[in-house]
Amino acid sequence: MEQLDKQYFPSLMLFFFRKGKSATQAKKKICATYGNDAVTERMCQKWFKKFRAGDTTLEDEDERSVPPVIADDNQIKTLIENNQRYTTQEIAEILHLSHTTVIEYLQELGYVNRFDLWVPHDLPEENLVDRISICDSLLKRNTNSPFLKRIVTGDETWIIYNNAVRKQSQGKCSIKLSTAPKAELHPQKAKLCIWWDWKGVIYYELLPKNVQLNSNKYCAQLDKLKEAIAEKRPELINRKGVLFHQDNAKPHICLITQKKILQLGWDVLPHPIYSPDVAPSNYYLFRSLQNFLNDKAFASLEDCKEHLQQFFAEKTPEYYAQGIMQLPIRWQKVIENKGCHIND
């Protein structure tokens, strides 16, 4: 993908201005294609005000005389590989880059945002083959000996305290849009760590923003999860056995965690790298959760917990079952797509 220059987004805004679109409409259309952080509504309003005054030059007064920032794209790639959930704003702050520069580098590197995770737009052949192979083996395994009701799946997502301005829309790359104002560089948020199965939520924790989820913390969570499974799903302990599903985030796959899972006696369900489209939390639970959170604002961590509990309690067992039972259909889609991501 070609690198964006500084006049690229303003030129798009000018195009939409001449088409009679509003700044809000232009913002939505640009973000639908280039990602939730491509431009802000405030930025679009500034340019539209300039255009309405008769000035259609595309040079930004605020950026004149500002020397370009040079970055190593390997730094951005390393950050993404360590944590696929970084936002473009967080990457910009960590590497001391401009927001626009981060977007340009991500596009050069070929990353797109799917289910709030950065993944390569064009997966390398080895990843495509891996996705096909794993999905095919899981399909055959489930056909020969159905195991979906043994799955306990887990993942993490950020819960933003102020969702009053977060409105989702689907772009051609399935990118969630956020109209959050640019001024809110450090939004109050907490990390939801949750494990569930076809019957419902088994265990979850809501971590304050300053609590790091490393391998030691994750292993401690797994110990608590084991206790919750014994209490809520004794049949998995007594007869069937837990089939544990997680993605390939570093705390999930490091040696310490592997030893812990072995100690717990759980079988691990294979999961291909860069595959949020076959992770039930990403393609199902977190989508519904964000729809529930939209237009809500929380005053505290406890307030946030109460709303989460309300969401989980309102969902029927049929809701959770539907999310898990979609897996064979999605595995089949990956095979039919020759390993490419499912766009939905």
CSV table of C-alpha atoms in Angstrom, one decimal:
chain,number,residue,atom,x,y,z
A,1,MET,CA,0.0,0.0,0.0
A,2,GLU,CA,1.4,3.4,-1.0
A,3,GLN,CA,2.6,5.6,1.8
A,4,LEU,CA,0.3,8.5,2.6
A,5,ASP,CA,1.6,12.0,2.3
A,6,LYS,CA,0.6,14.9,4.6
A,7,GLN,CA,-1.9,16.1,2.0
A,8,TYR,CA,-3.7,12.8,1.5
A,9,PHE,CA,-6.4,13.0,4.1
A,10,PRO,CA,-7.0,16.8,3.5
A,11,SER,CA,-7.4,16.0,-0.2
A,12,LEU,CA,-10.1,13.4,0.7
A,13,MET,CA,-11.8,15.9,2.9
A,14,LEU,CA,-11.8,18.5,0.0
A,15,PHE,CA,-13.3,15.8,-2.3
A,16,PHE,CA,-16.1,15.2,0.2
A,17,PHE,CA,-16.5,18.9,0.8
A,18,ARG,CA,-17.0,19.5,-3.0
A,19,LYS,CA,-19.5,16.5,-3.0
A,20,GLY,CA,-21.6,18.4,-0.5
A,21,LYS,CA,-20.8,16.1,2.5
A,22,SER,CA,-20.5,17.4,6.0
A,23,ALA,CA,-17.4,17.1,8.1
A,24,THR,CA,-19.0,14.3,10.2
A,25,GLN,CA,-19.8,12.4,7.0
A,26,ALA,CA,-16.3,12.8,5.7
A,27,LYS,CA,-14.8,11.6,8.9
A,28,LYS,CA,-17.0,8.5,8.9
A,29,LYS,CA,-16.1,7.7,5.2
A,30,ILE,CA,-12.4,8.1,5.7
A,31,CYS,CA,-12.3,6.1,8.9
A,32,ALA,CA,-14.3,3.3,7.3
A,33,THR,CA,-11.5,2.8,4.9
A,34,TYR,CA,-8.4,3.8,6.8
A,35,GLY,CA,-9.2,2.8,10.4
A,36,ASN,CA,-10.7,4.3,13.5
A,37,ASP,CA,-7.8,6.6,14.3
A,38,ALA,CA,-7.2,7.9,10.7
A,39,VAL,CA,-8.8,11.3,11.3
A,40,THR,CA,-10.9,12.9,14.1
A,41,GLU,CA,-14.1,14.9,13.7
A,42,ARG,CA,-12.3,17.9,15.1
A,43,MET,CA,-9.7,17.6,12.3
A,44,CYS,CA,-12.4,17.4,9.7
A,45,GLN,CA,-14.2,20.4,11.1
A,46,LYS,CA,-11.0,22.5,11.0
A,47,TRP,CA,-10.4,21.7,7.3
A,48,PHE,CA,-14.1,22.2,6.3
A,49,LYS,CA,-14.0,25.6,8.0
A,50,LYS,CA,-11.0,26.4,5.9
A,51,PHE,CA,-12.7,25.2,2.7
A,52,ARG,CA,-15.8,27.2,3.5
A,53,ALA,CA,-13.7,30.3,3.8
A,54,GLY,CA,-12.5,29.8,0.2
A,55,ASP,CA,-9.1,28.4,1.0
A,56,THR,CA,-8.6,25.0,-0.7
A,57,THR,CA,-4.9,24.7,-0.3
A,58,LEU,CA,-3.9,21.5,1.3
A,59,GLU,CA,-1.0,22.6,3.5
A,60,ASP,CA,-1.7,22.5,7.2
A,61,GLU,CA,-0.6,25.6,9.0
A,62,ASP,CA,0.0,23.7,12.2
A,63,GLU,CA,2.5,21.4,10.4
A,64,ARG,CA,4.6,24.0,8.6
A,65,SER,CA,8.3,24.1,9.7
A,66,VAL,CA,7.9,20.9,11.7
A,67,PRO,CA,10.7,18.5,10.8
A,68,PRO,CA,9.7,15.0,9.7
A,69,VAL,CA,10.1,12.3,12.3
A,70,ILE,CA,12.1,9.3,11.2
A,71,ALA,CA,11.1,5.9,12.7
A,72,ASP,CA,12.3,2.4,12.3
A,73,ASP,CA,9.4,0.3,11.0
A,74,ASN,CA,10.9,-2.7,12.8
A,75,GLN,CA,10.1,-0.9,16.1
A,76,ILE,CA,6.4,-0.7,15.2
A,77,LYS,CA,6.4,-4.3,13.9
A,78,THR,CA,7.9,-5.5,17.2
A,79,LEU,CA,5.3,-3.6,19.2
A,80,ILE,CA,2.5,-5.1,17.2
A,81,GLU,CA,3.9,-8.6,17.5
A,82,ASN,CA,4.2,-8.2,21.3
A,83,ASN,CA,0.7,-6.8,21.7
A,84,GLN,CA,-1.7,-6.8,18.8
A,85,ARG,CA,-4.2,-4.7,20.8
A,86,TYR,CA,-2.1,-1.5,20.8
A,87,THR,CA,-4.0,1.6,19.4
A,88,THR,CA,-2.3,3.9,16.9
A,89,GLN,CA,-2.3,6.6,19.6
A,90,GLU,CA,-0.5,4.3,22.1
A,91,ILE,CA,2.1,3.3,19.5
A,92,ALA,CA,2.7,7.0,18.7
A,93,GLU,CA,3.2,7.8,22.4
A,94,ILE,CA,5.5,4.9,23.0
A,95,LEU,CA,7.8,5.7,20.0
A,96,HIS,CA,7.4,9.5,20.2
A,97,LEU,CA,6.0,9.7,16.7
A,98,SER,CA,3.2,11.7,15.2
A,99,HIS,CA,-0.2,9.9,14.9
A,100,THR,CA,-0.1,10.3,11.1
A,101,THR,CA,3.4,8.7,10.9
A,102,VAL,CA,2.2,5.6,12.8
A,103,ILE,CA,-0.7,5.2,10.4
A,104,GLU,CA,1.6,5.6,7.4
A,105,TYR,CA,4.0,3.0,8.8
A,106,LEU,CA,1.2,0.5,9.6
A,107,GLN,CA,-0.1,0.8,6.1
A,108,GLU,CA,3.4,0.3,4.7
A,109,LEU,CA,3.8,-2.8,6.8
A,110,GLY,CA,0.5,-4.0,5.5
A,111,TYR,CA,-1.4,-4.2,8.9
A,112,VAL,CA,-5.2,-3.8,9.2
A,113,ASN,CA,-7.3,-3.8,12.3
A,114,ARG,CA,-9.7,-6.8,12.7
A,115,PHE,CA,-11.7,-7.3,15.9
A,116,ASP,CA,-9.5,-4.6,17.6
A,117,LEU,CA,-6.3,-6.6,16.7
A,118,TRP,CA,-3.6,-5.7,14.3
A,119,VAL,CA,-3.1,-8.4,11.7
A,120,PRO,CA,-1.3,-8.5,8.3
A,121,HIS,CA,-3.7,-7.6,5.5
A,122,ASP,CA,-2.0,-10.2,3.3
A,123,LEU,CA,-1.0,-13.2,5.4
A,124,PRO,CA,2.3,-14.9,4.5
A,125,GLU,CA,1.9,-18.2,2.8
A,126,GLU,CA,3.0,-20.1,5.9
A,127,ASN,CA,0.3,-18.5,7.9
A,128,LEU,CA,-2.3,-19.3,5.3
A,129,VAL,CA,-1.3,-22.9,5.2
A,130,ASP,CA,-1.2,-23.0,9.0
A,131,ARG,CA,-4.8,-21.6,9.2
A,132,ILE,CA,-6.1,-24.1,6.6
A,133,SER,CA,-4.3,-27.0,8.3
A,134,ILE,CA,-5.5,-26.3,11.8
A,135,CYS,CA,-9.1,-25.5,10.8
A,136,ASP,CA,-9.3,-28.6,8.7
A,137,SER,CA,-7.9,-30.8,11.5
A,138,LEU,CA,-10.4,-29.2,14.0
A,139,LEU,CA,-13.3,-29.8,11.6
A,140,LYS,CA,-12.4,-33.5,11.2
A,141,ARG,CA,-11.8,-34.0,14.9
A,142,ASN,CA,-15.1,-32.5,15.8
A,143,THR,CA,-16.9,-34.6,13.2
A,144,ASN,CA,-15.3,-37.8,14.5
A,145,SER,CA,-15.7,-36.9,18.2
A,146,PRO,CA,-17.7,-33.7,18.9
A,147,PHE,CA,-15.9,-31.5,21.4
A,148,LEU,CA,-17.5,-28.1,21.3
A,149,LYS,CA,-19.2,-28.5,24.6
A,150,ARG,CA,-15.8,-29.2,26.2
A,151,ILE,CA,-14.3,-25.9,25.1
A,152,VAL,CA,-13.5,-23.2,27.7
A,153,THR,CA,-12.3,-20.1,25.7
A,154,GLY,CA,-10.7,-17.0,27.1
A,155,ASP,CA,-9.4,-13.6,26.0
A,156,GLU,CA,-8.9,-10.0,27.0
A,157,THR,CA,-10.3,-6.6,25.8
A,158,TRP,CA,-10.2,-3.0,27.0
A,159,ILE,CA,-13.3,-1.5,28.6
A,160,ILE,CA,-13.4,2.2,28.1
A,161,TYR,CA,-15.1,4.1,30.9
A,162,ASN,CA,-16.6,6.8,28.7
A,163,ASN,CA,-18.4,5.2,25.8
A,164,ALA,CA,-20.8,8.1,25.2
A,165,VAL,CA,-19.1,9.0,22.0
A,166,ARG,CA,-18.1,5.5,20.8
A,167,LYS,CA,-20.2,4.6,17.8
A,168,GLN,CA,-19.4,1.5,15.7
A,169,SER,CA,-19.5,1.3,12.0
A,170,GLN,CA,-18.2,-1.4,9.7
A,171,GLY,CA,-15.7,-0.5,7.0
A,172,LYS,CA,-14.5,-2.7,4.2
A,173,CYS,CA,-11.8,-4.1,6.4
A,174,SER,CA,-14.2,-4.7,9.3
A,175,ILE,CA,-12.6,-1.8,11.3
A,176,LYS,CA,-14.5,-0.4,14.3
A,177,LEU,CA,-14.8,3.3,14.2
A,178,SER,CA,-14.6,5.6,17.2
A,179,THR,CA,-15.6,9.2,17.2
A,180,ALA,CA,-13.8,9.8,20.5
A,181,PRO,CA,-12.3,13.2,20.6
A,182,LYS,CA,-8.5,13.4,19.9
A,183,ALA,CA,-8.0,15.4,23.1
A,184,GLU,CA,-8.7,12.3,25.2
A,185,LEU,CA,-5.2,10.7,24.8
A,186,HIS,CA,-5.3,8.7,28.0
A,187,PRO,CA,-8.9,7.5,28.4
A,188,GLN,CA,-9.8,5.8,31.6
A,189,LYS,CA,-10.2,2.1,31.0
A,190,ALA,CA,-9.9,-1.3,32.5
A,191,LYS,CA,-8.9,-4.7,31.0
A,192,LEU,CA,-11.5,-7.4,31.0
A,193,CYS,CA,-10.1,-10.9,31.2
A,194,ILE,CA,-12.9,-13.5,30.6
A,195,TRP,CA,-13.4,-17.2,30.2
A,196,TRP,CA,-16.6,-18.8,29.0
A,197,ASP,CA,-18.2,-21.8,27.3
A,198,TRP,CA,-21.4,-22.8,25.6
A,199,LYS,CA,-23.4,-22.4,28.8
A,200,GLY,CA,-22.1,-19.0,29.8
A,201,VAL,CA,-19.4,-17.0,31.7
A,202,ILE,CA,-17.3,-19.2,34.0
A,203,TYR,CA,-14.9,-16.6,35.4
A,204,TYR,CA,-13.7,-13.0,34.7
A,205,GLU,CA,-11.6,-10.3,36.2
A,206,LEU,CA,-11.5,-6.6,35.5
A,207,LEU,CA,-8.0,-5.2,35.9
A,208,PRO,CA,-7.3,-1.5,36.4
A,209,LYS,CA,-5.3,0.2,33.7
A,210,ASN,CA,-2.1,0.2,35.7
A,211,VAL,CA,-2.1,-3.6,36.4
A,212,GLN,CA,0.1,-5.4,33.9
A,213,LEU,CA,-1.1,-8.8,32.5
A,214,ASN,CA,2.1,-10.7,32.4
A,215,SER,CA,2.7,-14.5,32.5
A,216,ASN,CA,2.7,-14.7,36.4
A,217,LYS,CA,-0.6,-12.8,36.6
A,218,TYR,CA,-2.1,-14.9,33.9
A,219,CYS,CA,-1.1,-18.1,35.6
A,220,ALA,CA,-2.7,-16.9,38.8
A,221,GLN,CA,-5.9,-16.2,36.9
A,222,LEU,CA,-5.8,-19.8,35.5
A,223,ASP,CA,-5.7,-21.1,39.1
A,224,LYS,CA,-8.8,-19.1,39.9
A,225,LEU,CA,-10.4,-20.3,36.6
A,226,LYS,CA,-9.8,-23.9,37.6
A,227,GLU,CA,-11.7,-23.3,40.9
A,228,ALA,CA,-14.5,-21.7,39.0
A,229,ILE,CA,-14.7,-24.6,36.6
A,230,ALA,CA,-14.8,-27.1,39.5
A,231,GLU,CA,-17.7,-25.2,41.0
A,232,LYS,CA,-19.7,-24.3,37.8
A,233,ARG,CA,-18.8,-27.1,35.4
A,234,PRO,CA,-18.0,-30.2,37.5
A,235,GLU,CA,-18.8,-32.4,34.6
A,236,LEU,CA,-15.7,-31.1,32.8
A,237,ILE,CA,-13.6,-32.1,35.8
A,238,ASN,CA,-15.2,-35.4,36.5
A,239,ARG,CA,-15.8,-36.8,33.0
A,240,LYS,CA,-15.2,-34.9,29.8
A,241,GLY,CA,-12.1,-32.9,30.6
A,242,VAL,CA,-11.4,-29.2,29.8
A,243,LEU,CA,-10.5,-28.3,26.2
A,244,PHE,CA,-8.8,-25.0,26.7
A,245,HIS,CA,-8.8,-22.3,24.0
A,246,GLN,CA,-6.8,-19.1,23.9
A,247,ASP,CA,-5.0,-17.0,21.3
A,248,ASN,CA,-1.3,-16.6,20.8
A,249,ALA,CA,-0.7,-13.5,23.0
A,250,LYS,CA,2.7,-13.8,24.7
A,251,PRO,CA,1.4,-14.3,28.3
A,252,HIS,CA,-0.7,-17.2,26.9
A,253,ILE,CA,2.0,-19.1,25.2
A,254,CYS,CA,5.2,-18.5,27.2
A,255,LEU,CA,6.9,-21.4,28.9
A,256,ILE,CA,5.6,-20.6,32.4
A,257,THR,CA,2.0,-20.6,31.1
A,258,GLN,CA,2.5,-23.9,29.2
A,259,LYS,CA,3.8,-25.5,32.4
A,260,LYS,CA,0.9,-24.2,34.3
A,261,ILE,CA,-1.7,-25.5,31.8
A,262,LEU,CA,0.1,-28.9,31.8
A,263,GLN,CA,-0.1,-28.9,35.6
A,264,LEU,CA,-3.8,-28.1,35.4
A,265,GLY,CA,-4.3,-31.1,33.2
A,266,TRP,CA,-6.1,-29.3,30.4
A,267,ASP,CA,-5.9,-30.1,26.7
A,268,VAL,CA,-5.2,-27.1,24.6
A,269,LEU,CA,-7.1,-26.5,21.4
A,270,PRO,CA,-4.8,-25.4,18.5
A,271,HIS,CA,-5.2,-21.8,17.4
A,272,PRO,CA,-3.5,-20.4,14.3
A,273,ILE,CA,-1.6,-17.1,14.7
A,274,TYR,CA,-3.3,-13.9,13.4
A,275,SER,CA,-6.7,-15.5,13.7
A,276,PRO,CA,-9.2,-13.4,15.7
A,277,ASP,CA,-11.9,-14.5,13.2
A,278,VAL,CA,-11.9,-18.0,14.7
A,279,ALA,CA,-11.7,-16.9,18.3
A,280,PRO,CA,-15.2,-16.8,19.8
A,281,SER,CA,-14.5,-13.9,22.2
A,282,ASN,CA,-13.4,-11.7,19.3
A,283,TYR,CA,-15.9,-12.6,16.6
A,284,TYR,CA,-18.9,-12.9,19.0
A,285,LEU,CA,-18.8,-11.9,22.6
A,286,PHE,CA,-16.8,-8.7,22.5
A,287,ARG,CA,-18.9,-7.4,19.6
A,288,SER,CA,-22.1,-7.8,21.6
A,289,LEU,CA,-20.5,-6.4,24.6
A,290,GLN,CA,-19.3,-3.2,22.8
A,291,ASN,CA,-22.8,-2.7,21.4
A,292,PHE,CA,-24.1,-2.9,25.0
A,293,LEU,CA,-21.4,-0.4,26.2
A,294,ASN,CA,-22.0,2.2,23.5
A,295,ASP,CA,-23.4,5.5,24.9
A,296,LYS,CA,-22.6,4.4,28.5
A,297,ALA,CA,-20.2,6.1,30.9
A,298,PHE,CA,-18.8,4.7,34.1
A,299,ALA,CA,-17.8,6.7,37.1
A,300,SER,CA,-15.5,4.0,38.6
A,301,LEU,CA,-14.2,0.5,38.3
A,302,GLU,CA,-17.1,-0.8,40.5
A,303,ASP,CA,-19.6,1.0,38.3
A,304,CYS,CA,-18.0,-0.7,35.3
A,305,LYS,CA,-18.2,-4.1,37.0
A,306,GLU,CA,-21.9,-3.7,37.7
A,307,HIS,CA,-22.7,-3.0,34.1
A,308,LEU,CA,-20.6,-5.9,32.9
A,309,GLN,CA,-22.5,-8.2,35.4
A,310,GLN,CA,-25.7,-6.9,34.0
A,311,PHE,CA,-24.7,-7.7,30.5
A,312,PHE,CA,-23.6,-11.2,31.3
A,313,ALA,CA,-26.7,-11.9,33.4
A,314,GLU,CA,-29.1,-10.8,30.7
A,315,LYS,CA,-27.6,-13.2,28.1
A,316,THR,CA,-29.3,-16.6,27.9
A,317,PRO,CA,-27.4,-19.9,27.7
A,318,GLU,CA,-28.6,-20.0,24.0
A,319,TYR,CA,-26.7,-16.8,23.4
A,320,TYR,CA,-23.4,-18.3,24.6
A,321,ALA,CA,-24.1,-21.6,22.8
A,322,GLN,CA,-24.5,-19.8,19.5
A,323,GLY,CA,-21.1,-18.2,19.8
A,324,ILE,CA,-19.3,-21.5,20.4
A,325,MET,CA,-21.4,-23.5,17.9
A,326,GLN,CA,-20.3,-21.1,15.1
A,327,LEU,CA,-16.8,-22.5,15.2
A,328,PRO,CA,-17.2,-25.3,12.7
A,329,ILE,CA,-18.8,-22.9,10.2
A,330,ARG,CA,-16.0,-20.4,10.6
A,331,TRP,CA,-13.3,-23.2,10.3
A,332,GLN,CA,-15.0,-24.2,7.0
A,333,LYS,CA,-15.0,-20.6,5.8
A,334,VAL,CA,-11.3,-20.3,6.4
A,335,ILE,CA,-10.7,-23.4,4.3
A,336,GLU,CA,-12.9,-22.1,1.6
A,337,ASN,CA,-11.1,-18.7,1.7
A,338,LYS,CA,-7.8,-20.6,1.2
A,339,GLY,CA,-6.6,-19.3,4.6
A,340,CYS,CA,-7.6,-15.7,4.2
A,341,HIS,CA,-9.4,-13.9,6.9
A,342,ILE,CA,-13.2,-14.0,7.2
A,343,ASN,CA,-14.6,-10.5,6.5
A,344,ASP,CA,-17.8,-10.0,8.5
